[in-house]
């Protein structure tokens, strides 16, 4: 067999890549290369001997006429979802597989499971997968589910990488994941065949391991079947039948196959690489691409037995123990796209392009030098699906009710399968997952992006190539930029704005008139004089119509049934009392106007301003509640029609007095109110609100008027010290004040009571609202966790995910962190639990001795029930 060193030499002697191929896409190579058989390294697969096609064989069992849920695709996610649906008591769950279980992508996967990732939710998902394959399935079925616990080793070839691993170790302590940072000498003792000369250290997780695809999926299938679920193989799906209800809502009606139809109200698309084709059957856009993903299996290596699996992120490779051999793979910068996805592809493999794969060989040989003279037994190059942000696609599609996604797992479907299968089952049965799955929810992408093939392709390519890159707190993507820009984009660009991208929208990050990132200057200018923030990327919706007040009472946790001219900060909850969103709701007066500022409506009307990064999530969630409750009202999206600038700071009133034709005194324009006023001759909606803890107003402006109004504000503010500022400053200012950020310290699995937002819940009134019963139960039982503010006197940067220590015990981890320039301290927020399982009262919080563990080092911290900055809220009232 050819050795890895020969493969590298052959690849190196090839002509340089043409400009058209560097650094873009590589076609399959047709030149000479080392030969090796194409075969997966598993003793057992579910592949049948060559024979007639699935269609010719016919389904493995008769089709039922109806099913409660139909799962399409029998890979890791499909089997895990079916298993968890059955565990939730869904006896009419059915899985359809066009070939055999695991065919397509699962059968050839490497099956690695690493317990630590830079996401608390993913750590929880991975922990559940590990429990399912290592404990639950063997106990339930008596089968070995293919779990091998040989440990995992992360390699740090730089100081930055080692710091990242130390951060993971600190997070792991909050979840009971054992891990150890090892020196190069300790690493050598653990893994004698490893070259450690260029290492700064490693992170060793002894309970990591691997899964066998056939063993895991077979055990899942048996466990699901014992609970009444059905699996039908050799049954390709040919269509999704859709019906439109009497409210005009599209809903799933049936699944069509070559052998008949099955009536069902719910479909789960777990078709992997083929998920896009299944989505098209239903009119649903699935933003993923198919790429070749490869690894090679070596011949036997003396002394490799029982070694841990290795991830060398800096070399972009992994080394998976395969008995007495290794599987070597990674993520290359120039992946090969599978342009024409074949619906006949089942247990096939592609020819390996050694020119593309060669970049992994050098890193592998450097890390384990014995590989240089080790033969290649087989090559495994199969299709995998990848997404624009390297996160899976899950949840109910916004285009079709009852159509759920469980696909796009970026070659991590085995290790995330258990946790995601459980959450997807809860999504289908209860309407929402148990955990915060927003990062995986298909509704994280704006509807204008999911069908944009160039954006999906470019961003997926970049995410694939950067999969092993160090995760920096403020990193920004480079691909697929400027998809959506606000009305002030060119104006801000001329002022030296550096933009951040959030789901296609370019928003101001910070301003660099002199080449540096002056976050501190922007923050202190806001606290001392005034700053203007372009927040045009916010979502702006109108909720109007006959049942608008009934809908608002049900949707919003706070009391929004106030007179026209009032603005209320509120949450939207799910049935478990978790926070789906926080937003402002402004009551409108009816009138004949028909402009973006005042649409014509009959009945009641509300204006909703929601965070820009979650516009699609908010839109879809509100719409689904309106549909399910059959409210007779209309939701109008005016996000593109309106701009939004916010002028904040002690000088904001003086500045705006020169621009607005309105009395801005406290008596005439109190906090949490809004008015239609004229600004520099243009009609705008002014709201007295603040998200940074200062006196200030928001101006909601028709798009054509944004530039002249902005220029008038800047001109009036010149003598008052007004500066333009971006979202980096907003983040620091808001955390200093203690304002919550949705999906950071306020998520769908956090209740407003736990987050200190009881004031935003109308529990003293008798009005029913979504999530009320859950909050009342939680209030009666007491809080088991509570969001706490921490400050650290020592000047060290805090980023989030630090372990929280109280009296020598880990009681949680930080969710969000930043620096308060006004108080000159690092600030962090995190949920605190009692390790003994007791209630977390204010006295419990105040009585502890706290520290935050940052990258393996603990720093004394002070706990606060409210932010130490302006705790009496004087500044937002204009009292300085």
XYZ file of C-alpha atoms in Angstrom, residues 72-703:
632
model
C -37.587 11.252 6.358
C -34.076 9.814 6.395
C -32.564 6.923 8.320
C -29.201 8.357 9.263
C -28.011 9.362 12.703
C -30.452 12.263 13.104
C -33.413 10.382 11.723
C -32.860 7.399 14.014
C -32.192 9.582 17.062
C -35.295 11.681 16.383
C -37.486 8.604 15.957
C -36.087 7.095 19.164
C -36.780 10.240 21.171
C -40.247 10.664 19.657
C -41.022 7.134 20.810
C -39.652 7.913 24.283
C -42.040 10.870 24.453
C -44.934 8.471 23.852
C -45.565 9.111 20.147
C -46.636 5.620 19.081
C -47.571 6.647 15.555
C -44.064 7.740 14.589
C -42.761 6.452 11.249
C -39.324 6.659 9.621
C -38.961 6.380 5.850
C -35.550 5.563 4.375
C -35.050 5.420 0.601
C -32.327 2.739 0.934
C -31.047 1.145 4.132
C -30.443 2.796 7.501
C -27.189 4.838 7.584
C -26.977 5.071 3.773
C -25.878 8.354 2.269
C -23.636 10.089 4.818
C -23.926 8.393 8.218
C -22.440 5.059 7.211
C -19.002 6.505 6.416
C -18.731 9.099 9.191
C -15.756 9.045 11.544
C -18.106 8.986 14.563
C -15.997 11.122 16.909
C -17.441 12.644 20.075
C -15.678 15.537 21.795
C -17.436 16.740 24.940
C -16.073 20.290 25.083
C -17.002 23.033 22.639
C -17.167 26.832 23.078
C -20.933 26.727 23.631
C -22.723 25.767 26.831
C -25.724 24.426 24.896
C -23.528 22.211 22.720
C -21.800 20.828 25.809
C -25.244 19.787 27.066
C -26.236 18.280 23.702
C -23.016 16.283 23.491
C -23.467 15.030 27.048
C -26.888 13.640 26.140
C -25.543 11.879 23.046
C -22.860 10.283 25.174
C -25.443 9.087 27.711
C -27.627 7.596 25.007
C -24.896 5.587 23.276
C -22.841 4.623 26.333
C -25.633 3.870 28.809
C -29.258 4.141 27.663
C -29.179 2.047 24.481
C -27.202 -0.872 25.968
C -29.556 -0.943 28.962
C -32.700 -0.766 26.835
C -31.713 -3.150 24.052
C -28.894 -5.343 25.314
C -26.949 -4.310 22.210
C -23.508 -2.758 22.081
C -24.233 0.658 20.567
C -20.716 1.110 19.229
C -19.349 3.372 21.974
C -15.585 3.270 22.578
C -14.196 5.526 25.312
C -10.548 6.148 24.584
C -10.357 9.865 25.431
C -9.684 12.969 23.412
C -6.625 15.188 23.090
C -6.694 18.764 21.733
C -3.325 20.036 20.473
C -2.142 23.608 21.099
C 0.593 24.774 18.760
C 0.257 28.398 19.871
C -0.337 30.323 23.057
C -3.682 31.584 21.773
C -4.837 28.042 21.150
C -3.808 26.952 24.624
C -5.788 29.838 26.119
C -8.818 28.702 24.151
C -8.440 25.200 25.585
C -8.069 26.566 29.101
C -11.321 28.424 28.527
C -13.002 25.157 27.502
C -11.631 23.476 30.606
C -13.158 26.192 32.803
C -16.535 25.812 31.089
C -16.364 22.046 31.477
C -16.147 22.414 35.257
C -19.638 23.942 35.233
C -20.942 20.742 33.599
C -18.856 18.124 35.348
C -16.744 17.329 32.282
C -13.358 16.106 33.433
C -10.476 17.668 31.528
C -6.810 18.435 32.122
C -4.376 20.853 30.520
C -1.155 18.893 29.976
C 2.376 20.108 29.420
C 4.292 18.829 26.378
C 6.138 16.341 28.603
C 2.873 15.056 30.111
C 1.421 14.780 26.615
C 4.413 12.714 25.503
C 3.935 10.371 28.428
C 0.265 9.901 27.509
C 0.870 9.559 23.745
C 4.462 8.297 23.195
C 4.197 8.368 19.380
C 3.389 12.074 19.310
C 5.859 14.812 18.382
C 5.548 17.454 21.104
C 8.523 19.638 20.208
C 6.316 22.412 18.788
C 3.544 22.247 21.398
C 2.537 24.738 24.058
C 0.342 22.127 25.718
C -2.742 19.985 25.200
C -6.235 19.549 26.608
C -6.998 15.965 27.616
C -10.609 14.842 28.092
C -10.488 11.223 29.269
C -14.184 10.436 28.679
C -14.328 11.408 25.009
C -14.668 8.605 22.509
C -16.093 7.293 19.260
C -19.301 5.759 17.958
C -19.902 3.123 15.338
C -22.621 4.263 12.889
C -24.123 0.832 12.233
C -24.108 -0.177 15.888
C -25.614 3.084 17.091
C -28.352 3.266 14.467
C -29.262 -0.420 14.845
C -29.653 -0.001 18.598
C -31.707 3.159 18.125
C -33.966 1.378 15.661
C -34.577 -1.531 18.017
C -35.249 0.739 20.993
C -37.694 2.854 18.957
C -39.498 -0.221 17.612
C -40.073 -1.607 21.102
C -41.969 1.604 21.857
C -44.206 1.311 18.822
C -42.304 3.273 16.197
C -42.023 1.911 12.658
C -39.144 1.969 10.187
C -39.677 1.347 6.476
C -36.598 0.987 4.299
C -36.364 0.965 0.500
C -39.121 3.581 0.324
C -38.087 6.803 -1.450
C -40.205 9.878 -0.765
C -41.454 11.563 -3.933
C -43.499 14.468 -2.619
C -45.011 16.383 0.292
C -48.713 17.141 0.020
C -49.685 20.529 1.415
C -53.085 21.901 2.363
C -54.182 25.472 3.026
C -56.461 25.948 6.029
C -59.374 28.378 6.243
C -57.027 31.110 7.546
C -54.783 30.753 4.498
C -52.004 28.956 6.387
C -50.014 26.267 4.548
C -49.796 23.010 6.507
C -48.378 19.534 5.906
C -51.065 17.054 4.807
C -49.308 13.908 3.596
C -46.081 12.291 2.415
C -46.052 10.772 -1.070
C -43.878 7.769 -1.922
C -43.479 5.501 -4.917
C -45.571 2.954 -3.057
C -48.414 5.090 -1.774
C -49.186 8.100 0.410
C -49.260 8.521 4.178
C -51.467 11.164 5.737
C -49.654 13.071 8.482
C -49.700 16.540 10.013
C -45.969 16.560 10.750
C -42.855 15.770 8.750
C -39.238 15.862 9.946
C -36.668 16.348 7.185
C -33.576 14.385 8.289
C -32.411 13.659 4.741
C -28.881 15.001 5.155
C -27.289 15.968 1.850
C -30.671 15.353 0.216
C -32.575 17.629 2.612
C -32.664 20.395 0.026
C -34.469 18.154 -2.448
C -37.009 17.124 0.195
C -37.481 20.792 1.096
C -38.208 21.676 -2.525
C -40.989 19.072 -2.551
C -42.708 21.172 0.119
C -41.744 24.646 -1.065
C -39.274 25.030 1.825
C -35.812 26.566 1.387
C -33.025 24.568 3.037
C -29.744 26.563 3.098
C -27.072 23.886 2.837
C -24.528 22.641 0.317
C -22.984 19.246 -0.308
C -19.210 18.787 -0.194
C -16.740 15.930 -0.342
C -15.375 15.179 3.110
C -12.546 12.675 3.420
C -10.287 10.705 5.685
C -7.790 7.917 5.089
C -7.282 4.763 7.151
C -3.730 3.669 7.797
C -2.222 0.231 8.039
C -1.423 -1.144 11.474
C 0.718 1.092 13.713
C 2.659 -0.556 16.499
C 2.021 1.177 19.838
C -1.062 3.151 18.770
C -3.525 0.904 20.592
C -5.620 2.612 23.292
C -4.332 6.065 22.396
C -6.820 8.971 22.630
C -8.301 10.583 19.552
C -6.486 13.748 18.528
C -7.654 17.095 17.212
C -4.835 19.337 16.010
C -6.801 22.468 15.269
C -3.838 24.513 14.092
C -3.006 21.865 11.481
C -6.748 21.423 10.747
C -6.593 17.640 11.212
C -7.985 14.922 13.417
C -6.548 11.484 14.191
C -9.157 8.899 15.161
C -8.101 5.648 16.772
C -9.251 2.740 14.619
C -8.223 -0.333 16.575
C -4.512 -0.653 15.819
C -4.597 2.005 13.087
C -5.541 5.653 12.640
C -8.081 7.484 10.535
C -6.646 10.818 9.379
C -8.923 13.630 8.196
C -9.519 17.357 8.420
C -10.958 20.504 6.928
C -9.183 21.944 3.921
C -9.332 25.510 2.606
C -10.352 24.385 -0.886
C -13.126 21.796 -0.442
C -14.751 20.035 -3.360
C -18.435 20.773 -3.828
C -20.764 17.991 -4.973
C -22.438 19.957 -7.714
C -25.006 17.416 -8.909
C -26.402 15.555 -5.914
C -27.605 12.175 -7.140
C -30.720 10.616 -5.649
C -29.259 7.182 -6.495
C -26.233 7.597 -4.223
C -26.483 5.337 -1.167
C -23.426 3.415 0.034
C -20.993 4.841 -2.489
C -17.742 6.737 -2.033
C -15.892 9.229 -4.217
C -12.336 8.889 -5.457
C -10.055 10.779 -3.108
C -8.403 13.851 -4.625
C -4.909 13.542 -3.154
C -4.015 17.053 -4.291
C -6.726 18.469 -2.034
C -6.106 16.002 0.792
C -2.317 16.483 0.774
C -2.499 19.536 3.045
C -3.618 17.234 5.880
C -0.804 14.752 5.417
C 1.992 17.134 6.325
C 0.244 18.092 9.577
C -0.479 14.463 10.441
C 3.110 13.345 9.816
C 4.431 16.262 11.854
C 2.197 15.316 14.778
C 2.750 11.533 14.637
C 6.031 11.006 12.716
C 5.563 7.240 12.377
C 2.832 8.019 9.835
C 5.501 9.021 7.316
C 6.301 5.353 6.719
C 2.849 3.944 7.411
C 0.792 2.567 4.553
C -2.683 3.714 3.597
C -5.142 0.838 3.840
C -8.220 2.617 2.497
C -9.632 6.002 1.609
C -13.054 7.272 2.639
C -14.398 10.249 0.678
C -18.127 10.725 0.962
C -20.718 13.477 0.830
C -21.548 15.651 3.821
C -23.857 18.650 4.140
C -22.593 22.018 5.336
C -24.343 25.243 6.272
C -23.501 28.978 6.159
C -22.566 29.215 9.855
C -21.442 25.612 10.420
C -24.463 25.020 12.652
C -27.258 22.503 12.040
C -30.663 23.413 10.632
C -33.492 22.532 12.997
C -37.026 23.511 13.892
C -40.250 24.261 12.068
C -39.813 25.854 8.652
C -41.321 29.349 8.473
C -42.839 28.586 5.061
C -44.837 25.506 6.084
C -46.457 24.561 9.377
C -45.745 21.008 10.463
C -42.562 20.732 8.366
C -39.494 20.382 10.606
C -35.795 20.342 9.758
C -33.121 18.132 11.293
C -30.286 18.377 8.785
C -27.117 20.235 7.816
C -24.950 18.859 10.615
C -21.564 19.706 9.084
C -20.163 16.178 9.606
C -21.139 16.297 13.323
C -24.418 14.404 13.036
C -23.235 11.448 15.092
C -21.916 13.391 18.071
C -24.740 15.942 18.135
C -27.387 13.421 17.138
C -28.543 12.348 20.583
C -28.939 15.829 22.017
C -30.432 17.267 18.841
C -32.714 14.268 18.317
C -34.123 14.786 21.795
C -34.667 18.508 21.267
C -36.193 17.965 17.829
C -38.632 15.434 19.280
C -39.709 17.988 21.901
C -40.039 20.590 19.139
C -42.379 18.336 17.185
C -44.473 17.186 20.145
C -44.586 20.306 22.336
C -43.965 23.084 19.825
C -40.632 24.128 21.352
C -37.386 22.387 22.380
C -36.440 22.150 26.035
C -33.065 23.853 25.611
C -32.096 27.087 23.920
C -31.753 25.941 20.308
C -31.822 29.352 18.633
C -28.295 28.891 17.235
C -29.625 25.842 15.363
C -33.123 27.150 14.571
C -33.716 27.619 10.830
C -35.389 30.914 11.749
C -32.029 32.410 12.703
C -31.580 33.120 8.983
C -33.540 35.912 7.366
C -35.902 34.681 4.662
C -34.013 36.715 2.059
C -30.894 34.579 2.634
C -32.131 30.981 2.821
C -32.809 30.833 -0.902
C -29.802 32.903 -1.987
C -27.565 30.203 -3.432
C -24.458 32.338 -3.868
C -24.578 33.535 -0.263
C -25.231 30.028 1.039
C -22.341 28.626 -0.996
C -19.790 31.342 -0.177
C -20.571 31.446 3.508
C -20.650 27.642 3.817
C -17.256 27.458 2.104
C -15.740 29.960 4.526
C -17.291 28.261 7.552
C -15.964 24.875 6.430
C -12.442 26.198 5.908
C -12.470 28.014 9.284
C -13.982 25.153 11.271
C -10.808 24.648 13.316
C -9.911 28.345 13.644
C -9.518 29.916 17.084
C -12.879 31.308 18.230
C -12.313 34.997 18.927
C -15.052 37.021 20.665
C -15.511 39.685 17.988
C -14.524 37.821 14.846
C -16.526 38.596 11.712
C -17.051 36.596 8.521
C -15.573 37.809 5.249
C -17.701 35.881 2.763
C -21.181 36.887 1.689
C -21.004 40.452 3.005
C -23.197 43.463 2.171
C -26.261 41.385 1.471
C -28.460 43.855 3.356
C -27.493 47.432 4.131
C -29.317 50.181 5.967
C -30.265 53.630 4.668
C -27.250 55.204 6.430
C -24.661 52.682 5.234
C -22.734 55.038 2.923
C -23.009 57.907 5.410
C -21.480 55.804 8.178
C -18.839 54.375 5.861
C -17.642 57.917 5.167
C -17.319 58.451 8.929
C -14.922 55.512 9.271
C -17.444 52.889 10.327
C -16.360 49.271 10.643
C -19.385 47.047 10.172
C -20.494 43.854 11.830
C -22.606 41.307 9.978
C -25.693 39.773 11.526
C -27.551 37.336 9.267
C -26.848 39.328 6.136
C -27.376 42.783 7.628
C -24.450 45.177 7.927
C -24.682 47.061 11.224
C -22.158 49.560 12.633
C -19.635 47.888 14.913
C -17.353 50.817 15.742
C -15.836 53.893 14.148
C -12.153 54.190 13.322
C -11.382 57.731 12.170
C -7.749 57.267 13.238
C -7.301 53.566 12.524
C -7.924 52.102 16.001
C -11.061 50.673 17.588
C -12.072 53.378 20.096
C -14.698 51.436 22.045
C -13.694 53.172 25.252
C -13.955 56.625 23.686
C -17.404 55.877 22.286
C -18.634 54.597 25.658
C -17.250 57.525 27.648
C -18.603 60.012 25.115
C -22.060 58.537 25.589
C -21.753 58.739 29.370
C -20.274 62.247 29.336
C -21.938 63.995 26.391
C -23.873 62.072 23.735
C -23.573 59.356 21.115
C -25.724 58.521 18.118
C -26.322 54.866 17.235
C -27.676 53.636 13.911
C -30.047 50.811 14.860
C -31.784 50.579 11.488
C -31.277 46.842 11.319
C -33.871 46.408 14.086
C -37.082 44.725 13.079
C -40.141 46.991 12.925
C -43.539 45.311 12.838
C -47.112 46.534 13.073
C -49.737 44.392 14.785
C -53.134 45.766 13.760
C -56.715 44.711 13.386
C -59.873 43.624 15.139
C -58.160 41.190 17.548
C -54.872 43.082 17.897
C -55.451 43.876 21.587
C -56.413 40.280 22.371
C -53.309 39.093 20.530
C -51.088 41.621 22.327
C -52.464 40.645 25.734
C -51.714 36.985 24.992
C -48.341 37.466 23.303
C -46.661 39.943 25.621
C -45.809 39.331 29.264
C -46.115 43.003 30.244
C -49.299 45.043 30.272
C -49.409 46.783 26.887
C -53.102 47.730 27.111
C -52.196 51.339 27.763
C -53.297 54.538 26.034
C -51.955 55.443 22.590
C -48.599 57.165 22.937
C -47.253 54.695 25.492
C -44.271 52.391 24.936
C -43.681 49.277 27.019
C -40.650 47.018 27.395
C -41.871 43.427 27.462
C -40.982 39.815 26.863
C -42.598 37.155 24.730
C -42.686 33.768 26.429
C -43.246 30.158 25.447
C -45.578 27.773 27.258
C -42.769 26.802 29.680
C -42.245 30.429 30.701
C -38.984 30.706 28.735
C -38.189 33.988 27.007
C -38.576 33.852 23.231
C -37.826 37.552 22.828
C -37.658 40.924 24.499
C -38.893 43.979 22.639
C -40.675 47.301 22.921
C -44.380 47.627 22.092
C -45.906 51.050 21.363
C -49.669 51.592 21.370
C -50.924 53.450 18.282
C -53.943 55.640 17.750
C -56.149 54.658 14.808
C -56.230 57.051 11.906
C -56.466 57.338 8.136
C -52.734 57.658 7.537
C -51.073 55.161 5.259
C -47.352 55.848 5.681
C -44.591 53.615 7.074
C -44.916 55.601 10.325
C -48.686 55.265 10.705
C -50.368 52.543 8.629
C -54.101 52.740 8.147
C -55.959 50.213 10.292
C -59.254 49.521 11.969
C -59.499 48.260 15.508
C -56.316 48.400 17.565
C -52.711 48.896 16.567
C -49.244 48.323 18.013
C -45.750 49.107 16.783
C -43.125 46.495 17.672
C -39.360 47.090 17.658
C -37.307 43.887 17.944
C -33.593 43.071 17.954
C -32.160 42.905 14.468
C -30.303 39.618 14.906
C -33.588 37.857 15.689
C -35.994 39.494 13.236
C -36.934 36.270 11.446
C -37.293 34.431 14.745
C -39.632 37.107 16.114
C -41.667 37.337 12.934
C -42.143 33.582 12.705
C -42.899 33.157 16.397
C -45.525 35.901 16.485
C -47.101 34.616 13.286
C -47.297 31.045 14.594
C -49.033 32.218 17.795
C -51.510 34.307 15.795
C -52.256 31.306 13.598
C -52.588 28.818 16.437
C -54.884 31.131 18.432
C -56.761 32.187 15.273
C -56.568 35.883 16.107
C -58.118 38.122 13.467
C -55.344 40.630 13.014
C -52.491 41.432 10.685
C -48.735 41.446 11.195
C -46.960 43.909 8.876
C -43.184 43.954 8.378
C -41.882 47.498 7.858
C -38.270 46.708 8.723
C -36.948 47.758 5.308
C -39.167 50.848 5.133
C -37.917 52.512 8.307
C -34.538 53.518 9.678
C -33.783 53.960 13.378
C -31.236 56.180 15.089
C -30.839 56.506 18.847
C -29.370 59.625 20.455
C -28.220 58.876 24.012
C -26.383 60.793 26.701
C -26.623 63.818 29.023
C -26.595 66.222 26.045
C -29.242 64.374 24.011
C -32.091 66.713 25.032
C -30.105 69.832 24.147
C -29.154 68.377 20.779
C -32.626 67.218 19.821
C -34.233 70.504 20.832
C -32.475 71.966 17.806
C -33.789 69.216 15.517
C -37.305 68.279 16.696
C -40.371 70.514 16.786
C -41.448 69.089 20.157
C -41.286 69.892 23.839
C -38.757 67.409 25.254
C -39.230 68.239 28.921
C -39.930 65.437 31.381
C -43.496 66.684 31.803
C -44.287 66.877 28.076
C -42.284 63.876 26.936
C -41.857 61.383 29.799
C -39.903 58.127 29.645
C -41.575 55.223 27.787
C -43.706 57.400 25.527
C -43.681 58.159 21.816
C -44.942 60.885 19.453
C -45.031 61.738 15.784
C -42.878 64.852 15.412
C -41.027 66.739 12.712
C -37.241 66.427 12.511
C -35.482 68.814 10.138
C -38.694 69.010 8.148
C -39.308 65.240 8.058
C -42.012 63.344 9.931
C -40.533 60.801 12.382
C -41.696 58.799 15.381
C -39.714 59.825 18.465
C -39.557 57.472 21.466
C -38.028 58.293 24.791
C -36.193 55.066 25.529
C -32.691 53.892 26.354
C -30.773 50.674 25.976
C -27.582 52.122 27.428
C -28.861 53.681 30.655
C -28.840 57.347 29.633
C -31.269 60.133 28.845
C -32.149 59.629 25.207
C -34.570 59.252 22.345
C -34.994 56.907 19.416
C -36.049 58.353 16.061
C -37.909 55.948 13.763
C -37.592 57.482 10.319
C -38.997 56.672 6.853
C -36.112 55.375 4.755
